XYZ file of C-alpha atoms in Angstrom:
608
model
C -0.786 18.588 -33.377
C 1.601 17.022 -30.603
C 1.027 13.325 -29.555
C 1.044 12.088 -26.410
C 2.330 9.136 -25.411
C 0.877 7.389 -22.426
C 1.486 4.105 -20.358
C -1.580 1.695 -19.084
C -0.571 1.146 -15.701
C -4.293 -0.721 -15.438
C -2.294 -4.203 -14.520
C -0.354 -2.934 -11.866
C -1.413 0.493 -9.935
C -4.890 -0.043 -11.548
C -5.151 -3.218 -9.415
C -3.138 -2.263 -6.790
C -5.862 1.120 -6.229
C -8.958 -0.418 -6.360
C -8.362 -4.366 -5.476
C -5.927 -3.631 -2.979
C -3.610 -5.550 -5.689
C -5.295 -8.726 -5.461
C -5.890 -10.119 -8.811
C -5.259 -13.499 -9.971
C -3.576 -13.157 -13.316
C -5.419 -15.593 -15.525
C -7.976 -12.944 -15.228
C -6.217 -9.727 -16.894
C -3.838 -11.931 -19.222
C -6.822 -12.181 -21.540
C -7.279 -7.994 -21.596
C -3.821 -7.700 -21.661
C -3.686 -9.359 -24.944
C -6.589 -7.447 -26.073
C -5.180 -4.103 -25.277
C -1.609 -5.188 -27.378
C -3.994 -5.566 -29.840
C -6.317 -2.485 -29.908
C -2.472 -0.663 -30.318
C -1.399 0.335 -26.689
C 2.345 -0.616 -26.746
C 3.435 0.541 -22.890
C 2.280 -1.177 -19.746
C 3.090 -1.117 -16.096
C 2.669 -4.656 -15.238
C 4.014 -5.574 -11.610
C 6.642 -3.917 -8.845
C 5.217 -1.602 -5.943
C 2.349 -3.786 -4.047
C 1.810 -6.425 -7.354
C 4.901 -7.850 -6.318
C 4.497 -9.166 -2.532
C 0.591 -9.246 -2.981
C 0.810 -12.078 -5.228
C 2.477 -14.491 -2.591
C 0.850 -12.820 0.319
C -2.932 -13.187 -1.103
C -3.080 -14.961 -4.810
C -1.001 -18.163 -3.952
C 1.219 -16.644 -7.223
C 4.461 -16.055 -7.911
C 5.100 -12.747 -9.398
C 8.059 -14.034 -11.522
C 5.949 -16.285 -13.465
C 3.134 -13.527 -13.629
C 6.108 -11.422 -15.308
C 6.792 -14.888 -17.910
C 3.369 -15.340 -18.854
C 3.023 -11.656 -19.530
C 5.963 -11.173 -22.316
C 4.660 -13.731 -23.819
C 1.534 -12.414 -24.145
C 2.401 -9.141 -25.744
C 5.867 -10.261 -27.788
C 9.562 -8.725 -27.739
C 8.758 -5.164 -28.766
C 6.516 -4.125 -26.106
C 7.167 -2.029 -23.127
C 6.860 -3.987 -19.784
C 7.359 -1.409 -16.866
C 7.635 -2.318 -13.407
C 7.629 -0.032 -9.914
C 11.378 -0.135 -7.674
C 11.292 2.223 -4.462
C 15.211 2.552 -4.125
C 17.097 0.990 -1.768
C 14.035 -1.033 -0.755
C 13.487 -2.542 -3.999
C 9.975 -3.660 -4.195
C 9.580 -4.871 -0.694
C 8.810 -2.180 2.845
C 12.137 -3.142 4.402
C 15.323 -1.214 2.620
C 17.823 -4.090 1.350
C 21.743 -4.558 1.708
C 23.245 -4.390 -1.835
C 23.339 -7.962 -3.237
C 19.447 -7.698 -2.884
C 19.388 -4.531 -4.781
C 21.448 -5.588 -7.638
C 19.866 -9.116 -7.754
C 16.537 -7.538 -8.297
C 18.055 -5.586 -11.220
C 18.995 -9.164 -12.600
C 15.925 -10.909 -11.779
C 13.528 -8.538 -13.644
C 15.837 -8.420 -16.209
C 15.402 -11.885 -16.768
C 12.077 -12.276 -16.320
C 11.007 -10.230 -19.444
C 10.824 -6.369 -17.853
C 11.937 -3.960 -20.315
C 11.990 -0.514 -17.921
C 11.846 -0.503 -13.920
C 10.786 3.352 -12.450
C 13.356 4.498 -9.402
C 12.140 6.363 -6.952
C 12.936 7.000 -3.216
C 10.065 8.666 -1.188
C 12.610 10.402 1.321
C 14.456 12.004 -2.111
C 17.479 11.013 -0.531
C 19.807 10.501 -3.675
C 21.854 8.182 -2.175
C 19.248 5.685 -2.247
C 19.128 6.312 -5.738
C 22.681 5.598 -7.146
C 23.117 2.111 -6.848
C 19.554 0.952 -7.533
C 19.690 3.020 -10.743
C 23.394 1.401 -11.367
C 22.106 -1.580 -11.170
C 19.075 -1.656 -13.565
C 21.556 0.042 -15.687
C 24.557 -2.354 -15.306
C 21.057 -5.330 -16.172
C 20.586 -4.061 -18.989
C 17.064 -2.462 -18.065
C 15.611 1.277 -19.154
C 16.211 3.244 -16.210
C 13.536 5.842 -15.539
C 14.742 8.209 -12.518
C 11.643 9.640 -10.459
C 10.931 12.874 -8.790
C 8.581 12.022 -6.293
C 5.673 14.758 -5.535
C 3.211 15.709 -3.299
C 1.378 18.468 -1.812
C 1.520 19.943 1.294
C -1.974 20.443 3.797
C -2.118 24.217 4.146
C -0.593 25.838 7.437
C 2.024 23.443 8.385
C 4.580 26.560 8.033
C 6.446 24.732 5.343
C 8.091 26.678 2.306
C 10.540 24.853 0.297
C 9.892 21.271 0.621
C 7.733 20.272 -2.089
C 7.895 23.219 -4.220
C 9.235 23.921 -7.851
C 12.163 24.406 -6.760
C 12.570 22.256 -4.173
C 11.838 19.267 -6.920
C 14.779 21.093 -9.275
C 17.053 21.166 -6.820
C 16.779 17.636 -6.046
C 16.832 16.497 -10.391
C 19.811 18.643 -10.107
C 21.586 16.714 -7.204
C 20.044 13.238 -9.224
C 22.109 15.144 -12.648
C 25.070 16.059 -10.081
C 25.704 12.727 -9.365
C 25.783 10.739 -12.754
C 23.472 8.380 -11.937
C 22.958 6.922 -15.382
C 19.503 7.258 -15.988
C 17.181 7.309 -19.720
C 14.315 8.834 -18.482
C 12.796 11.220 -15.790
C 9.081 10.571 -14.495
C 7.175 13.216 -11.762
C 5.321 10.815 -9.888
C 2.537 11.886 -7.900
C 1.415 8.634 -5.753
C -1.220 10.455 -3.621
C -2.598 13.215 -6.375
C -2.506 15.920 -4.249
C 0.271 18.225 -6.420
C -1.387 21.391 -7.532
C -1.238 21.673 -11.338
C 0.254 25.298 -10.876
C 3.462 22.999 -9.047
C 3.328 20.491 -11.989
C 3.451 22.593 -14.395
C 6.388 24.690 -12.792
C 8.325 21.533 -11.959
C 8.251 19.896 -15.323
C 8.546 23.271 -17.332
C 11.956 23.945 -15.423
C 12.884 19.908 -15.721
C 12.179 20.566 -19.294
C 14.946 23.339 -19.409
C 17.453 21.438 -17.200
C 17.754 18.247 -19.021
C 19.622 17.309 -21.562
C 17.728 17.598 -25.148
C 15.361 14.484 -26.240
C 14.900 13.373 -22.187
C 11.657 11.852 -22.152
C 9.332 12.919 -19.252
C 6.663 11.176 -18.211
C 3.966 11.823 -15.756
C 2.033 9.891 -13.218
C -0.912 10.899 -10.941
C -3.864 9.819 -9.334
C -7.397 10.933 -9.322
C -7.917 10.496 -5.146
C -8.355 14.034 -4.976
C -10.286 14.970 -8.095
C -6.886 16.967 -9.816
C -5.845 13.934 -12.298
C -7.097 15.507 -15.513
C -6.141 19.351 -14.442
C -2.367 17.666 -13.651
C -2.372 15.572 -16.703
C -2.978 19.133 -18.858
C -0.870 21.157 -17.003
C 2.170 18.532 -17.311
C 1.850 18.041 -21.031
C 1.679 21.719 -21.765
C 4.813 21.912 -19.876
C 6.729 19.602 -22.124
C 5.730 15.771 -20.685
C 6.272 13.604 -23.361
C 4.251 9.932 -21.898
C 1.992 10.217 -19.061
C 0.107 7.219 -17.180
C -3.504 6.786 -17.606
C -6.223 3.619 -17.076
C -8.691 1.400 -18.221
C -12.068 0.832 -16.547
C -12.859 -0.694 -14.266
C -9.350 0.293 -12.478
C -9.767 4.693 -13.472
C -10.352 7.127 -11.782
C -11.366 8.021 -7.936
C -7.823 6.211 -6.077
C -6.402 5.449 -9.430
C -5.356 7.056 -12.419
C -7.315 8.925 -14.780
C -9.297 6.787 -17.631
C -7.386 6.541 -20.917
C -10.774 7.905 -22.939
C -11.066 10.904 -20.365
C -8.067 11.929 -20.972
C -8.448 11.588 -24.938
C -11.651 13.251 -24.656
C -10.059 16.529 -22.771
C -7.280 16.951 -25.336
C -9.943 17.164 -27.808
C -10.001 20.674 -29.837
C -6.375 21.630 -28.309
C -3.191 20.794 -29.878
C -2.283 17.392 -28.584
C -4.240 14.272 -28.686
C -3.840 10.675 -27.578
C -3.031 8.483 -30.796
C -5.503 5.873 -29.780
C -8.702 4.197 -31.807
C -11.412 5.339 -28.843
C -13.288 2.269 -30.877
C -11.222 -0.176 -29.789
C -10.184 0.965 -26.068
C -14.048 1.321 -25.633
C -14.244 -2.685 -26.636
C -11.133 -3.599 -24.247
C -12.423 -1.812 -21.317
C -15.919 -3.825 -22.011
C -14.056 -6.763 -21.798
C -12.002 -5.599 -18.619
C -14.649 -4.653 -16.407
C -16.616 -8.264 -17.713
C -13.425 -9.956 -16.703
C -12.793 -7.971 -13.232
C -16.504 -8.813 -12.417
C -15.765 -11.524 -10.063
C -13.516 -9.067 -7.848
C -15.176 -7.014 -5.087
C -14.223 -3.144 -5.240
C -14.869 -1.191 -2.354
C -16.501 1.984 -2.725
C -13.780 4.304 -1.618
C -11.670 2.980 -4.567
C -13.765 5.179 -6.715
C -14.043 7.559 -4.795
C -12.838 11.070 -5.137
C -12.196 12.804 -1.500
C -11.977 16.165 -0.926
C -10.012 15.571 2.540
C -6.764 13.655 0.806
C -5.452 16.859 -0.187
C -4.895 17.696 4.212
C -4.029 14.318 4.598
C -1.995 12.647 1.592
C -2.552 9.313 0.946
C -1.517 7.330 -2.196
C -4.052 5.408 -4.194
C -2.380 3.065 -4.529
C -2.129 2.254 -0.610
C -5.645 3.911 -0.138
C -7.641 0.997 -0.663
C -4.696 -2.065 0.596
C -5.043 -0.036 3.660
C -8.695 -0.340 3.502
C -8.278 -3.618 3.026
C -6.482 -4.640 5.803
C -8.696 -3.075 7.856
C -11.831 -4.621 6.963
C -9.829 -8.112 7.384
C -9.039 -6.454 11.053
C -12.421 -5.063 11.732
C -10.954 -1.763 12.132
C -12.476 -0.409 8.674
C -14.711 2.146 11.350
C -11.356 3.668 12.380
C -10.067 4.952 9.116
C -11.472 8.274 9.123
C -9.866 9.358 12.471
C -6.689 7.417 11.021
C -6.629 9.819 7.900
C -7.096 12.977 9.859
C -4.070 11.670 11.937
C -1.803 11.561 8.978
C -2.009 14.797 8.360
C 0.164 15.617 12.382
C 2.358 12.420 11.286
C 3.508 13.860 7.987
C 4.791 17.068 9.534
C 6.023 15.779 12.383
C 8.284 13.028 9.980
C 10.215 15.284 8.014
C 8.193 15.935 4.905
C 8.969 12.805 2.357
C 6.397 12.193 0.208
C 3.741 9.610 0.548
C 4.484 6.915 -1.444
C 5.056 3.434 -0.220
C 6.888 2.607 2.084
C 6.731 5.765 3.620
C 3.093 6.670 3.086
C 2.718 3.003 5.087
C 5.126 4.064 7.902
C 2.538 7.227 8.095
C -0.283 5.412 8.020
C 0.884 2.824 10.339
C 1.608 5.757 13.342
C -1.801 6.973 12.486
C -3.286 3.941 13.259
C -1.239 3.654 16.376
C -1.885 7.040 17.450
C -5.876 6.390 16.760
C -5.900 3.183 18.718
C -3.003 3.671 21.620
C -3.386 7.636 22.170
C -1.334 10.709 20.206
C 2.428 9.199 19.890
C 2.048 6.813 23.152
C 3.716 3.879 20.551
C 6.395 5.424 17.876
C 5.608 2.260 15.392
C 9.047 0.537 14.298
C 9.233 1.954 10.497
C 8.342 5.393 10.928
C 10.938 5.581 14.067
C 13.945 4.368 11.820
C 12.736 6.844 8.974
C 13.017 10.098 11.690
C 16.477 8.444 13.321
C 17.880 8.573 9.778
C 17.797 4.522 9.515
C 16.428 4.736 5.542
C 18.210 8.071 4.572
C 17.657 11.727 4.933
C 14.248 13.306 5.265
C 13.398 16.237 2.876
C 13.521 18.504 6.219
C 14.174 18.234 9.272
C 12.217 15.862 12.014
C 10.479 16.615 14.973
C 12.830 17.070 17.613
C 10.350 15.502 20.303
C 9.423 12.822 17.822
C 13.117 12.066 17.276
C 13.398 11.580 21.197
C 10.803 9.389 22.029
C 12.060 7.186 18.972
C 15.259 6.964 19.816
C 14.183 5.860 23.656
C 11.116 3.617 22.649
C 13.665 1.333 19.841
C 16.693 2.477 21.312
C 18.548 3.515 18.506
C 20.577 6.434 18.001
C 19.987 9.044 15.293
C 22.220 8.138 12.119
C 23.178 10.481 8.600
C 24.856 6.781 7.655
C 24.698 5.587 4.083
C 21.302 3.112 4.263
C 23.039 0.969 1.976
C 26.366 0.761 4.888
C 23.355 0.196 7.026
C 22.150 -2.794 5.756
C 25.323 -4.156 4.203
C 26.523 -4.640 8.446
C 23.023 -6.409 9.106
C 23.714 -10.516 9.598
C 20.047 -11.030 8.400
C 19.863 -9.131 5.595
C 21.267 -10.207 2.454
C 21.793 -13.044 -0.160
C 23.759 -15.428 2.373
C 20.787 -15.184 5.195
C 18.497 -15.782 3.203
C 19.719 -18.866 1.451
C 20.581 -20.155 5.180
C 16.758 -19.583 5.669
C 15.746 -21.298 2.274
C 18.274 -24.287 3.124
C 16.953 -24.793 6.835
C 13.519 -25.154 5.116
C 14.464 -27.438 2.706
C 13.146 -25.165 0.454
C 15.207 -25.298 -3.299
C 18.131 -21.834 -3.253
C 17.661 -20.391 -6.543
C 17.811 -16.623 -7.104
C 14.157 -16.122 -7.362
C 13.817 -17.738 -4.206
C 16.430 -16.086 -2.466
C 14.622 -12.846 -3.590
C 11.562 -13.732 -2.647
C 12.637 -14.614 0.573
C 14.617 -11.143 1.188
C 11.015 -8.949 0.057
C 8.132 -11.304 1.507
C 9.694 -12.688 4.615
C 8.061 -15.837 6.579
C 5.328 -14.716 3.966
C 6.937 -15.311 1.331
C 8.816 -18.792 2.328
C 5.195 -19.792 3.218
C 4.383 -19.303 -0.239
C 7.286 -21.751 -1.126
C 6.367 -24.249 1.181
C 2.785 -24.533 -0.292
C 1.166 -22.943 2.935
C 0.079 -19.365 1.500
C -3.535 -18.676 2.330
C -5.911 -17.122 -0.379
C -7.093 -13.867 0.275
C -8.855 -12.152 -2.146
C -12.030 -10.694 -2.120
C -14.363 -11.618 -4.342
C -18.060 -9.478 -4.745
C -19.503 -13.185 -4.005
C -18.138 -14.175 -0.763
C -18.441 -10.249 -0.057
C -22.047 -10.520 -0.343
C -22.748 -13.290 1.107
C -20.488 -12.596 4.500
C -22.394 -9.281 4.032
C -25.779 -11.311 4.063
C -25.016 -13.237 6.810
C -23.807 -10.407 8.981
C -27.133 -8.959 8.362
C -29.197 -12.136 9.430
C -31.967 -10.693 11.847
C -31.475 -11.798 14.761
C -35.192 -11.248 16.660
C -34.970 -9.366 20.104
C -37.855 -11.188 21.383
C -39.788 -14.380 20.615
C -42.422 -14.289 17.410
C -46.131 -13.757 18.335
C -48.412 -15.802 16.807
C -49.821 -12.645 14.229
C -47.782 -9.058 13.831
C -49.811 -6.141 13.516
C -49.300 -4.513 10.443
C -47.952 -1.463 12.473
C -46.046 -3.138 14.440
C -41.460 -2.960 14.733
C -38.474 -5.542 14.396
C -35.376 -4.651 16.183
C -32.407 -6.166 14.454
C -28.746 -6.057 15.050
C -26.551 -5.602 11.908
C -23.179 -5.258 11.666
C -21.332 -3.177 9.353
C -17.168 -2.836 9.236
C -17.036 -4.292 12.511
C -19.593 -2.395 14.315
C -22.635 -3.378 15.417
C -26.100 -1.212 14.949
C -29.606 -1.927 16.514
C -32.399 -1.361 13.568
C -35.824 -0.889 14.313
C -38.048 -1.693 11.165
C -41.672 -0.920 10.662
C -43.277 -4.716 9.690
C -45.477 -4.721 6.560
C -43.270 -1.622 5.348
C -40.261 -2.619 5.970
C -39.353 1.252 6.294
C -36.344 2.277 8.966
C -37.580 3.816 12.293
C -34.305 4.167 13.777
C -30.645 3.267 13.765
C -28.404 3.475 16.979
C -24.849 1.487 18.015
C -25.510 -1.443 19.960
C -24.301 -1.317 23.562
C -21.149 -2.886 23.712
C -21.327 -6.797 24.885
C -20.189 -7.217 28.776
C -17.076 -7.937 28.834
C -15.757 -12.090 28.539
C -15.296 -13.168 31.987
C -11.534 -14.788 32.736
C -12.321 -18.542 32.709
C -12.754 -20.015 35.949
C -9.459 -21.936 36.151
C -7.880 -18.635 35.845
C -8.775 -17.998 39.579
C -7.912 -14.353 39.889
C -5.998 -13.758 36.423
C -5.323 -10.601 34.704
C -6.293 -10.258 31.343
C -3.433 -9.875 28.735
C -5.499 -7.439 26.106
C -5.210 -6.408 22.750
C -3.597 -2.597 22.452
C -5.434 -2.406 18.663
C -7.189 -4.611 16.191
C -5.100 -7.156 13.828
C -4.745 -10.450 13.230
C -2.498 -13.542 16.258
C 0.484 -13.985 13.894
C 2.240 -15.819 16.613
C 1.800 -16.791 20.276
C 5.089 -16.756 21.932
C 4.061 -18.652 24.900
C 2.270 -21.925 26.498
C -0.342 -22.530 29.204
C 1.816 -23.422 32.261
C 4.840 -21.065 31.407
C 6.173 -18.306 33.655
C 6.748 -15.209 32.325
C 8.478 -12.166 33.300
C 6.393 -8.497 33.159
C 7.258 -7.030 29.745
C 8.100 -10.507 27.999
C 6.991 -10.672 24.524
C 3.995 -13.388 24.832
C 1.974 -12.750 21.493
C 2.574 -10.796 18.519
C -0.534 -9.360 16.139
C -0.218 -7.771 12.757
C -1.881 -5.324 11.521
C -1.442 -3.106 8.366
C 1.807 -4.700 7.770
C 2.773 -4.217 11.371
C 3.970 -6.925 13.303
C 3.321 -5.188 17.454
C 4.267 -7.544 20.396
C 1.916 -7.997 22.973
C 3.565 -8.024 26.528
C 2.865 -9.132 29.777
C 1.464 -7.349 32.248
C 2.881 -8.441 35.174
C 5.171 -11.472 36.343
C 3.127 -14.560 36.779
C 2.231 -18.042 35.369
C 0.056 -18.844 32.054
C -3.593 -19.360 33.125
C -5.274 -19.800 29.795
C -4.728 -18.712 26.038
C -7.797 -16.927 25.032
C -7.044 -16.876 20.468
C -5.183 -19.092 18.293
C -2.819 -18.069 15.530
C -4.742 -16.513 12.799
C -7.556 -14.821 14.598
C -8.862 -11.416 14.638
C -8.998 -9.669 17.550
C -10.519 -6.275 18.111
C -9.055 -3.282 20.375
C -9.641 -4.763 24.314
C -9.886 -8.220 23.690
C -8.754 -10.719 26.302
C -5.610 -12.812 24.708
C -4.540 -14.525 27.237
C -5.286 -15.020 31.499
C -1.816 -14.345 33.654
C -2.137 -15.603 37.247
């Protein structure tokens, strides 16, 4: 009977599926330890989201998470962490002192084994990230990236067997050194007929004793089928979970999987005794954390519109801390357009955020009225090549709206030329803070941005959700809020109208008193619109083109301003979108503050 090997990747795409990566770690360290313990020896434990999510909502710093883990577990265990290429473990690609500092940094900070991948498949942005984990010292594991293709987009290579041998053979081709190969499925829609073609003919093209691992998620319901078909195909580790953080957006659970390889030839060498007793204590010490439903969710419509697990649920997130959570249907059904019309690379961050980004925008501001930033460099060529060809109309409009010309340049060239990328800009930044210039700063600086040097400074803002302050915001969003004034006594058959709102939209309830059944549910009319203050005279309304959050407000009351100046910017799923003026005039008023959320509409600001 074969063993399988598998990695926990509970403490890193666990959390990062079904918290949105927001988990303080004081509160895993404990079930970490427990887990060494109960004999599991291989862990993912930060990269991908984990890394920026600890400065951008835990007030941590992801190096120290890294410390206190190793010594947690001792010298001999695996610590894994997640690298996407040339953009290391940040959404912005990096210029090549980044990229090899990273190496380094991990390296010193107790990771055993970093996965490479590049969601475009571009090789290029392969070779000197996996140098440099190699040149560190560091396991390098090489990744084919997967996913499958919505029926009917007319599509017949990319993403195929062969497509995915063709591209291990150009990784082989280029002797980038390399100790192990991992499939990676970040959105779990790969048919298990394609894994087990891709890793059977990986099998025969590597060279003998190449470990293979396998990674999936359960978003679409194929996990366990994908698992199977990959380890009767030759994988030799693949990645599994611990509840609370298994299946639905995440992997599949670690007993699940032991409990389907019963009565065939392979089997999990775990104690089921003891994982049962670890994932007790894991979902007692995850209690605290709110998980949204669709976390656990399996949905039948990811497989027409891929989107990771991982990013399922930050996305999710973000939108319920926008208000926007209403829109995310309509945004996944958009992905599916935005996929094609990109070129085909797979969807795992950062490009599965560039698609989900121009879905929002093309939810919000109208079908491909606003080419977003990210996904406009990845069609122009700006990250590397696309597994087929773009769009040529989206290709067009992106090279007018961010006038830029379409590039086949080296990303790494790229970035190399860019005066604030780099080691040297961002120890200027760290120095013009006053902020100390070590090489974990540095780095942080280069991934997180003003986020991250926020961080530094002492000024990073918690922002974790916890089932608590869930409940109770949910509670007092719910407050009845009585249409009319009480009578004096309320027939027993009498109705309550309430307004509740839920994800940002608001609902009128009518509720049978005494019963306290539901007579009816209908949206609330919309509230009249917020008049321009009267010392705005006859103003025009600068207004919001989507939900987000005021990062910055570029202007004061009293300034003149030209039509199409920058006077605001908002963020919104990791989207930073000017707002511009309207028209040439004066500042009347400034409607929000930094740090507001602002729906789709809102009045910013009064131009006169």
């Amino acid at each position: 009977m074969k063993k399988i090997k598998f990695m926990d990747v509970s403490f890193r795409d666990g959390f990062q599926s079904c918290y949105g990566a927001r988990v303080k770690t004081d509160d895993f360290l404990p079930v970490l330890e427990a887990a060494v313990e109960a004999g599991t020896d291989n862990f993912e434990i930060g990269g991908g989201a984990r890394f920026q999510s600890l400065y951008f909502y835990c007030q941590e710093d992801a190096f120290d998470m890294m410390d206190r883990a190793r010594k947690v577990v001792g010298p001999d265990i695996n610590l894994q962490t997640l690298a996407r290429g040339a953009n290391v473990v940040g959404l912005v690609s990096q210029s090549r002192d980044i990229i090899d500092l990273h190496a380094r940094m991990f390296k010193k900070h107790g990771i055993t084994t970093i996965r490479n991948f590049d969601a475009l498949m571009d090789v290029r942005n392969l070779a000197y990230s996996g140098q440099c984990i190699h040149n560190a010292g560091l396991h390098h594991q090489v990744v084919i990236a997967l996913m499958g293709l919505p029926p009917g987009l007319n599509e017949n290579y990319c993403h195929t067997p062969q497509f995915y041998l063709d591209k291990l053979k150009e990784i082989l081709d280029s002797d980038i050194p390399f100790d192990s190969v991992a499939f990676k499925d970040a959105s779990g829609t790969t048919t298990p007929a394609v894994v087990y073609e891709a890793v059977k003919g990986a099998r025969k093209m590597l060279p003998e004793g190449t470990v293979i691992e396998f990674h999936t998620h359960d978003t679409a319901g194929m996990g366990v089928a994908c698992n199977f078909a990959a380890i009767e195909a030759g994988a030799d580790i693949i990645d599994l979970s611990m509840a609370p953080v298994s299946g639905g957006t995440a992997e599949v659970d670690i007993l699940t999987m032991w409990h389907r390889l019963r009565g065939t030839d392979y089997t999990l060498d775990i104690d089921h005794e003891k994982i049962l007793e670890v994932e007790a204590m894991f979902i007692d010490h995850m209690d605290k954390y709110y998980m949204p439903p669709e976390a656990k969710e399996v949905n039948p419509v990811i497989p027409f519109s891929p989107m990771p697990g991982g990013a399922l649920t930050a996305n999710t997130q973000m939108m319920r801390d926008n208000n926007s959570l209403h829109l995310f249907p309509e945004v996944i059904r958009n992905m599916r357009e935005v996929v094609a019309k990109g070129g085909f690379g797979s969807s795992v961050t950062p490009v599965s955020q560039f698609y989900f980004q121009q879905a929002f925008a093309n939810t919000v501001q109208g079908p491909w009225k606003k080419i977003t930033e990210s996904y406009g460099k990845m069609v122009l060529g700006y990250f590397g090549k696309t597994p087929a060809e773009p769009d040529p109309e989206i290709v067009r409009l992106a090279s007018e709206q961010l006038g830029l010309e379409p590039t086949t340049e080296d990303v790494h060239d790229i970035n190399d030329r860019n005066p604030e990328l780099g080691v040297g800009y961002n120890k200027q930044i760290l120095e013009k803070e006053g902020l100390p210039t070590t090489e974990e700063n540095i780095f942080i600086s280069a991934t997180c941005g003003a986020k991250g040097i926020a961080f530094l400074k002492g000024e990073a803002p918690l922002g974790i959700r916890y089932k608590a302050d869930v409940e109770a915001d949910m509670a007092k969003k719910a407050k009845p809020e009585a249409s009319s004034p009480p009578a004096a006594a309320t027939p027993r058959s009498s109705s309550g109208n309430y307004t509740v709102t839920v994800d940002g939209r608001a609902y009128n309830v009518t509720v049978a008193e005494g019963t306290g059944a539901v007579q009816s549910i209908a949206p609330a009319s919309a509230a009249p619109a917020a008049e321009a203050p009267a010392s705005s005279g006859e103003g025009v309304a600068v207004e919001a083109a989507m939900p987000g959050t005021v990062i910055a407000i570029e202007v004061e009351v009293g300034d003149s301003v030209n039509e199409g100046d920058d006077v605001l910017i908002i963020e919104a799923m990791k989207m930073e979108s000017p707002v511009k003026a309207p028209k040439s005039g004066k500042v009347l008023s400034i409607e929000v503050s930094a740090g507001d959320s602002v729906a789709s509409g809102d009045a910013l600001m009064y131009i006169g």
